[in-house]
Short mmCIF file of C-alpha atoms and ligand atoms in Angstrom, two decimals:
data_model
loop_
_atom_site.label_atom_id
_atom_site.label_comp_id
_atom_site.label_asym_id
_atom_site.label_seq_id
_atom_site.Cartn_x
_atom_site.Cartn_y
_atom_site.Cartn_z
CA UNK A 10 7.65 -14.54 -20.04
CA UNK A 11 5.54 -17.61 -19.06
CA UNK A 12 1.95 -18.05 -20.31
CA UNK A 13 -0.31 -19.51 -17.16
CA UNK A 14 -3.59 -20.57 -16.41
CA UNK A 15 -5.11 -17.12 -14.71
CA UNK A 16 -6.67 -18.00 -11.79
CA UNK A 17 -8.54 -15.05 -8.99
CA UNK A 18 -10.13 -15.78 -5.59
CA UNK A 19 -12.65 -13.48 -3.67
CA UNK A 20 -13.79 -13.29 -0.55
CA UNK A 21 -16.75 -11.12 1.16
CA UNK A 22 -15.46 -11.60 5.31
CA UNK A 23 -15.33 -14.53 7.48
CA UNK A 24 -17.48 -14.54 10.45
CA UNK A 25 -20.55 -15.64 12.36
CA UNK A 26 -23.12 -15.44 9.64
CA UNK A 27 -24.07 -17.71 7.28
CA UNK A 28 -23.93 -15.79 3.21
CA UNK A 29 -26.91 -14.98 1.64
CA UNK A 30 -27.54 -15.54 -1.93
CA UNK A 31 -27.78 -12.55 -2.71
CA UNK A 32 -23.69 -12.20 -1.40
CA UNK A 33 -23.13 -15.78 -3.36
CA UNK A 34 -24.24 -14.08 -6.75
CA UNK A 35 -22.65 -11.00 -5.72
CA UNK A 36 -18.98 -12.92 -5.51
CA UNK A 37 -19.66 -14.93 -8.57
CA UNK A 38 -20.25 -11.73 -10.92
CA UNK A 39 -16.92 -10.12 -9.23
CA UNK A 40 -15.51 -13.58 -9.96
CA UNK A 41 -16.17 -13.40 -13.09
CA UNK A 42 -15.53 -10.44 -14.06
CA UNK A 43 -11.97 -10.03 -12.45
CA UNK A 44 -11.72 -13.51 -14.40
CA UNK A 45 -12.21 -11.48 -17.49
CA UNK A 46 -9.72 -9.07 -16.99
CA UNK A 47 -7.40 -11.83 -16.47
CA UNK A 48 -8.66 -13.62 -19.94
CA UNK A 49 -7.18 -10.79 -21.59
CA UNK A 50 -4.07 -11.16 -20.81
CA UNK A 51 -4.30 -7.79 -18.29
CA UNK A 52 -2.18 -7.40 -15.15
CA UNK A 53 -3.19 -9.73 -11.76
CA UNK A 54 -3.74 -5.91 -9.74
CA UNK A 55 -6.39 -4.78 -12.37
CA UNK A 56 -8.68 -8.03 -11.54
CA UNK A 57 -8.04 -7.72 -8.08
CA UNK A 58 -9.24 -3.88 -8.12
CA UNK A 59 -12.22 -4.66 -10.30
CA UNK A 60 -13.09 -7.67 -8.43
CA UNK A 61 -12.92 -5.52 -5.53
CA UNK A 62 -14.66 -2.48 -6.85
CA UNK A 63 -17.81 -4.50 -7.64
CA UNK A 64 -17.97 -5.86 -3.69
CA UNK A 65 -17.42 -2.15 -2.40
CA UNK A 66 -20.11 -0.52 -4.65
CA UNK A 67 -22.97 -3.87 -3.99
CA UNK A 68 -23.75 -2.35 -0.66
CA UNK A 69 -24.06 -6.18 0.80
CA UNK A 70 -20.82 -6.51 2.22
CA UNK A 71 -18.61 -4.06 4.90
CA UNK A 72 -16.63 -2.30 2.98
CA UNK A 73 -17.37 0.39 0.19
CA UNK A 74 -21.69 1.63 0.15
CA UNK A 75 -22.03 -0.93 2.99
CA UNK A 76 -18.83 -0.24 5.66
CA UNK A 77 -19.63 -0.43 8.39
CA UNK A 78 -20.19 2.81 11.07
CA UNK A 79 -17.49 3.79 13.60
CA UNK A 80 -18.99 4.84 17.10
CA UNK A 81 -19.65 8.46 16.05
CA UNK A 82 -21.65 6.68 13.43
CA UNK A 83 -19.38 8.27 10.89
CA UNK A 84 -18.34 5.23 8.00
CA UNK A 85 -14.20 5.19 7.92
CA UNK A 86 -12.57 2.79 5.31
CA UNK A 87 -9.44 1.15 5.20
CA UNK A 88 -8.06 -0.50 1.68
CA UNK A 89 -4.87 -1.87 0.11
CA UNK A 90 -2.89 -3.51 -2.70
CA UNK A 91 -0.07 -4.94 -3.85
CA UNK A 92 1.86 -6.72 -6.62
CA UNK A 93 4.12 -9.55 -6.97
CA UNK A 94 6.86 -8.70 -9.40
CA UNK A 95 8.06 -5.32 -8.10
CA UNK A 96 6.59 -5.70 -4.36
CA UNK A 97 5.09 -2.41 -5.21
CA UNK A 98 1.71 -1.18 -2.64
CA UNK A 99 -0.75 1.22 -1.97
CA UNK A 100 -3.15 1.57 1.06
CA UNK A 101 -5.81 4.44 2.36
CA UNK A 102 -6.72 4.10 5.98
CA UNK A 103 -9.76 5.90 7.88
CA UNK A 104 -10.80 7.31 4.47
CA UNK A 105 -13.95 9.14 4.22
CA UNK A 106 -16.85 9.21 1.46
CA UNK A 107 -15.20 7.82 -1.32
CA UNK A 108 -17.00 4.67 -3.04
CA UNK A 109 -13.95 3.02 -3.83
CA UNK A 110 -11.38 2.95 -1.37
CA UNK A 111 -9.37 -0.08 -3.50
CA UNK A 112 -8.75 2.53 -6.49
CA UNK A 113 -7.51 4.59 -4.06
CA UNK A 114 -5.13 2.62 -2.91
CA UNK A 115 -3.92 1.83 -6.10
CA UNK A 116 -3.42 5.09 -6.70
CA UNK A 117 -1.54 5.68 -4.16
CA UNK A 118 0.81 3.09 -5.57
CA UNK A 119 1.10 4.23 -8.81
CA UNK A 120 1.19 8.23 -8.80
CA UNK A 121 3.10 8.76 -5.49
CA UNK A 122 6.20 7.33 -3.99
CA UNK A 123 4.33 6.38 -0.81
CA UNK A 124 2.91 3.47 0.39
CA UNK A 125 -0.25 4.62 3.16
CA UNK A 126 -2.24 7.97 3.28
CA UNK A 127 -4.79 8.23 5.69
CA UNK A 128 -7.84 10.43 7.01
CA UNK A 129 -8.63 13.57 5.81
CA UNK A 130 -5.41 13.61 3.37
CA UNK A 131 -6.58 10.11 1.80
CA UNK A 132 -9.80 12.42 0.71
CA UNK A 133 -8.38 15.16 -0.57
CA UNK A 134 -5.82 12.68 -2.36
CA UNK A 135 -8.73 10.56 -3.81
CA UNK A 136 -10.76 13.54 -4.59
CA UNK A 137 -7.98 15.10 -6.98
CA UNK A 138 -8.54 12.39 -9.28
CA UNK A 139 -12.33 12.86 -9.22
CA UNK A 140 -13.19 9.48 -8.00
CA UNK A 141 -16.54 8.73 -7.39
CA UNK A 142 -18.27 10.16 -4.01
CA UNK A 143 -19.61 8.03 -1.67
CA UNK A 144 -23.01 9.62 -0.71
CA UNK A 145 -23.45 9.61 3.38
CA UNK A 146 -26.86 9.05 4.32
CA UNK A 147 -27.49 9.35 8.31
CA UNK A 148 -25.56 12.09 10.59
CA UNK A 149 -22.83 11.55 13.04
CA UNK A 150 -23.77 11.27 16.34
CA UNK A 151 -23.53 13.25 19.33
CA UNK A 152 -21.56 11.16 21.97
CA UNK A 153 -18.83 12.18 24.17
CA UNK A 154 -15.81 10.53 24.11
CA UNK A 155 -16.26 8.88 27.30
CA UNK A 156 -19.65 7.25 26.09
CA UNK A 157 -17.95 6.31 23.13
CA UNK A 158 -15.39 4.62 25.07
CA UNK A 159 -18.00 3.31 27.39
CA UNK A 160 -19.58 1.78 24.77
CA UNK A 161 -16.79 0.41 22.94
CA UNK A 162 -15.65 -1.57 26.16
CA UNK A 163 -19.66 -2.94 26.96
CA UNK A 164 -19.43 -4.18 23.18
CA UNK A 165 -19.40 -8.13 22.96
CA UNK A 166 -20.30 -8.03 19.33
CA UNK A 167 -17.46 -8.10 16.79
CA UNK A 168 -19.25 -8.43 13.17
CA UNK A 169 -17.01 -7.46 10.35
CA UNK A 170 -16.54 -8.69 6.97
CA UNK A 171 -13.91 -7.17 4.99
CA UNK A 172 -13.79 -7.89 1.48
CA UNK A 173 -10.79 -8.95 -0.68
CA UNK A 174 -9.11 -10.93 -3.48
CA UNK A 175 -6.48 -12.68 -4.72
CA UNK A 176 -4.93 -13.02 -8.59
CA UNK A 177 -2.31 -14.95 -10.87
CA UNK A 178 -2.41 -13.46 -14.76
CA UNK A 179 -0.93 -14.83 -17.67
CA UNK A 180 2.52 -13.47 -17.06
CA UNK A 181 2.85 -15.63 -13.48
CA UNK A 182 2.59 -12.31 -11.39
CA UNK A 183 0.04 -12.33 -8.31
CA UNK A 184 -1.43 -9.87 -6.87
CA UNK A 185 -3.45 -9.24 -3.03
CA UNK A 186 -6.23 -6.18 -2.33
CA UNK A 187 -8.45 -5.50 0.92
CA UNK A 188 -11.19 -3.14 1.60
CA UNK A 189 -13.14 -2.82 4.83
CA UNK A 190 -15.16 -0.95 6.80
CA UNK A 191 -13.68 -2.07 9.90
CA UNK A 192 -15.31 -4.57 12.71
CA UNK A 193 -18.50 -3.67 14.80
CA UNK A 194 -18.29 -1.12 17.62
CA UNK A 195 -15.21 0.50 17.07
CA UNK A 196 -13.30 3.55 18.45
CA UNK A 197 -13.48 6.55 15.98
CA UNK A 198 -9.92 6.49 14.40
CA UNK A 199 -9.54 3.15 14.50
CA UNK A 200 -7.47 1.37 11.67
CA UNK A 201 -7.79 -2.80 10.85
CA UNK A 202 -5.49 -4.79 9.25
CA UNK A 203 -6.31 -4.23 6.00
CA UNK A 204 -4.63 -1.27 5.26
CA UNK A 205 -1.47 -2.70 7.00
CA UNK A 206 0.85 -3.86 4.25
CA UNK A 207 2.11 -7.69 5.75
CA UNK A 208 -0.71 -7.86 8.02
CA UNK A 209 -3.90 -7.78 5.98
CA UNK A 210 -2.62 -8.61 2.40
CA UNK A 211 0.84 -9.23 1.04
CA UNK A 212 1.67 -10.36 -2.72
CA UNK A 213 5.03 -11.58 -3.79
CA UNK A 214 5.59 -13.84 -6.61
CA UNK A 215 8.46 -15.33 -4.83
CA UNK A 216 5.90 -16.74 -2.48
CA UNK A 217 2.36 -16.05 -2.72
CA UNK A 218 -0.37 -13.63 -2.53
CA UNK A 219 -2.48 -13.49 0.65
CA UNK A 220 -5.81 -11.57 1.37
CA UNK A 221 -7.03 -11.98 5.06
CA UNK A 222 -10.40 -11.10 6.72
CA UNK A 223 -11.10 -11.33 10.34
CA UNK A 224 -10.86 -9.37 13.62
CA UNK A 225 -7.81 -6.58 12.55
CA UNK A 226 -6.47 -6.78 16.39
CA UNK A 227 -4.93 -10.42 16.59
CA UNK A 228 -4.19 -10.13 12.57
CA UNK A 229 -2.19 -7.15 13.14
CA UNK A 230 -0.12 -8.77 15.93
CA UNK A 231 1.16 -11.75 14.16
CA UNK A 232 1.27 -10.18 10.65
CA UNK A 233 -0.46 -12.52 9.35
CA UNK A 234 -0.31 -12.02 5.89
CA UNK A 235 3.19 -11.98 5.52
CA UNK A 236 3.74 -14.80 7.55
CA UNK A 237 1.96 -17.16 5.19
CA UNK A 238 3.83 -15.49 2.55
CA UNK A 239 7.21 -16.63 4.44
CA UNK A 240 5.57 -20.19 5.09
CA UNK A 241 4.92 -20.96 1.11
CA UNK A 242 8.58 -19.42 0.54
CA UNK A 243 9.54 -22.58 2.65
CA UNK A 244 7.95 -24.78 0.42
CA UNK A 245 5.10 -25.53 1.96
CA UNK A 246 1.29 -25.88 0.32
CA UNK A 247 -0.99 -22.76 0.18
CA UNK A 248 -3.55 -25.21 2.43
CA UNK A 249 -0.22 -26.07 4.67
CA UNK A 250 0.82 -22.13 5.37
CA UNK A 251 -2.50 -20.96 5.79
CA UNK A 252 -3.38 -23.99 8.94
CA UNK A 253 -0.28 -23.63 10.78
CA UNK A 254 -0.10 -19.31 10.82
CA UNK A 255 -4.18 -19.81 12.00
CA UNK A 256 -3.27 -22.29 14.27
CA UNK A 257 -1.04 -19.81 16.18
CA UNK A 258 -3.39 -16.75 15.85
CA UNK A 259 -6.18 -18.73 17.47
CA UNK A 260 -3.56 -20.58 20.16
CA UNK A 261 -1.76 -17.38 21.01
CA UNK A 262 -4.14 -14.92 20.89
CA UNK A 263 -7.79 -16.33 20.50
CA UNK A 264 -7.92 -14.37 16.86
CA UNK A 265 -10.57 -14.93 14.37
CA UNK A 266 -10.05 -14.75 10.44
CA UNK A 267 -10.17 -16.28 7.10
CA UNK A 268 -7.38 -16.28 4.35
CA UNK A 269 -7.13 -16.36 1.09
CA UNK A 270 -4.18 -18.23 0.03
CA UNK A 271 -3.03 -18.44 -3.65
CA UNK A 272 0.75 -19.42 -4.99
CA UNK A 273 2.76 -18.54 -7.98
CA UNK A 274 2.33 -21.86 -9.32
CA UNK A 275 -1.55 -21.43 -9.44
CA UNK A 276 -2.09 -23.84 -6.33
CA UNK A 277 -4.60 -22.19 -3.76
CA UNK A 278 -6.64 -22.53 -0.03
CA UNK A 279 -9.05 -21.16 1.33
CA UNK A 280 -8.92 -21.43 5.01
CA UNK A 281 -10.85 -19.55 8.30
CA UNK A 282 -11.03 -20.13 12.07
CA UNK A 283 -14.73 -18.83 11.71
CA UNK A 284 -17.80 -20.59 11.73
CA UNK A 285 -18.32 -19.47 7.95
CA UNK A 286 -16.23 -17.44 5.39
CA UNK A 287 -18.30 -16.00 2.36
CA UNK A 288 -15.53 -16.97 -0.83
CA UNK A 289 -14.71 -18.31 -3.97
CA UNK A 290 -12.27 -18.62 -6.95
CA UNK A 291 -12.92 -19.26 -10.38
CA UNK A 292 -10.05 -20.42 -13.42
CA UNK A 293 -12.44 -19.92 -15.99
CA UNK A 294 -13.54 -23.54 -16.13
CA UNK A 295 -17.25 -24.37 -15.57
CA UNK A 296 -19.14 -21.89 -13.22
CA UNK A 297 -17.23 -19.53 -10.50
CA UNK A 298 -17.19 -21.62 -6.90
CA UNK A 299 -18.91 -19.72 -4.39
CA UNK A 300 -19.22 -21.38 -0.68
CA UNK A 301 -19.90 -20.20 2.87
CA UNK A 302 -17.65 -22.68 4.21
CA UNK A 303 -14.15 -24.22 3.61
CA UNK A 304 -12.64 -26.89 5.49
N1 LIG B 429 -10.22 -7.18 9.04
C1 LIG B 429 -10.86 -5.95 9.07
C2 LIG B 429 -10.60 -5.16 10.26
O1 LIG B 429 -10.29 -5.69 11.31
O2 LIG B 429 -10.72 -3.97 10.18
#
């Protein structure tokens, strides 16, 4: 067993919008208390799930009190994680009134053999262990399907901000999580990235540990996620893998997204395609570094 310098990145979605202070502080408490866990000596997966679990319950980012609404204005979140040293994962997808769709996921990886529940199922899964509700204010609305579909294709907006993070503990393990509330304006039943193990996160200490935020569509399509993975696996730097797999998504496809990009050896980059990403990292030197933009 090797000691390391921990080390945990955190981002709150990578987008149009400049982040607020209020989202600035926000990272730098989840910073530093994911940091924390880390300081310990505990596992890379319980910082990333804390870290996570303070961004979901804040209410200032999409994902957890604040995901966003589908088009039946009913909130449907999508989360994952995964570890380094076993390749073990756990996702939820389209998950319903639960205020912590990250712990979910974990659990999913730890008491069951399977990797993704979803829907109604993911609930009743989550609720079994008593995890905290998720009180819905606001009632669905009325639409038929074909003005929901109507709607979804007179849509030019595509806000999202998916939250997520990034670890390396003591032990040299790393470790990737995700939790959304999806993009703006989408079809009821529709499932991002994030959930998608390879596409929206992927943790292998082999390689690297990835966390990605963006538009789910184009991330989806060139699994992202994993493909930085397989990049740092060829030797190249965290900042390398992470410019060359954007540079195809926006060449090929005209995708938007951010990355978090963190290898086993503690180097890291934090790269988007978007006008500003809401991130940070902290190794427990100084103050946690929180920044609306990374070149
Ligand atoms: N990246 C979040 C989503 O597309 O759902």
């Amino acid at each position: 067993m090797t000691s390391r310098r921990p080390l945990i990145l955190a981002h709150g979605g990578a987008g149009s919008r400049r982040v607020t202070p209020a989202q600035s502080a926000c990272l730098a408490d989840a910073l530093a208390a994911g940091y924390g866990i880390l300081a310990q000596g505990d596992p890379a997966l319980a910082a990333v799930e804390c870290t996570i679990n303070l961004l979901e319950q804040s209410g200032l980012f999409n994902a957890g009190r604040g995901a966003n609404r589908q088009l039946d204005g009913v909130q449907r979140m999508d989360a994952a994680i995964m570890e380094g040293a076993r390749l073990k994962a756990g996702a939820v997808a389209s998950i319903e009134g639960i205020a912590h769709p990250i712990t979910v996921a974990r659990l999913v990886m730890e008491e069951t053999d399977h990797v993704l529940l979803v829907g109604p199922f993911a609930r009743k899964f989550a609720r079994h262990f008593t995890l905290d509700q998720h009180r819905v204010t606001g009632k669905p609305r009325r639409l038929s399907y074909g003005r929901i579909l109507a709607k979804q294709k007179r849509s030019r907006t595509k806000r999202h901000g998916t939250v997520g993070a990034v670890a390396l503990d003591r032990s040299g393990t790393v470790a990737a999580g995700a939790s959304t509330g999806g993009i703006e304006s989408m079809l009821p039943g529709r499932v991002g990235d994030s959930p998608l193990i390879g596409s929206g996160v992927y943790a292998d200490n082999h390689s690297g540990a990835v966390s990605m935020t963006g538009i789910g569509e184009g991330i989806i399509r060139l699994v992202i996620a994993k493909s930085i993975c397989d990049h740092l696996a060829m030797g190249k730097s965290p900042a390398v893998a992470a410019r060359q797999v954007l540079r195809i998504l926006t060449s090929r496809i005209h995708g938007t997204a951010g990355a978090l990009v963190l290898s086993p050896d503690g180097r890291f980059a934090i790269r988007h395609v978007t006008p500003h990403m809401a991130a940070g990292w902290w190794n427990g030197t100084g103050q946690p570094i929180v920044q609306g933009e990374f070149s």
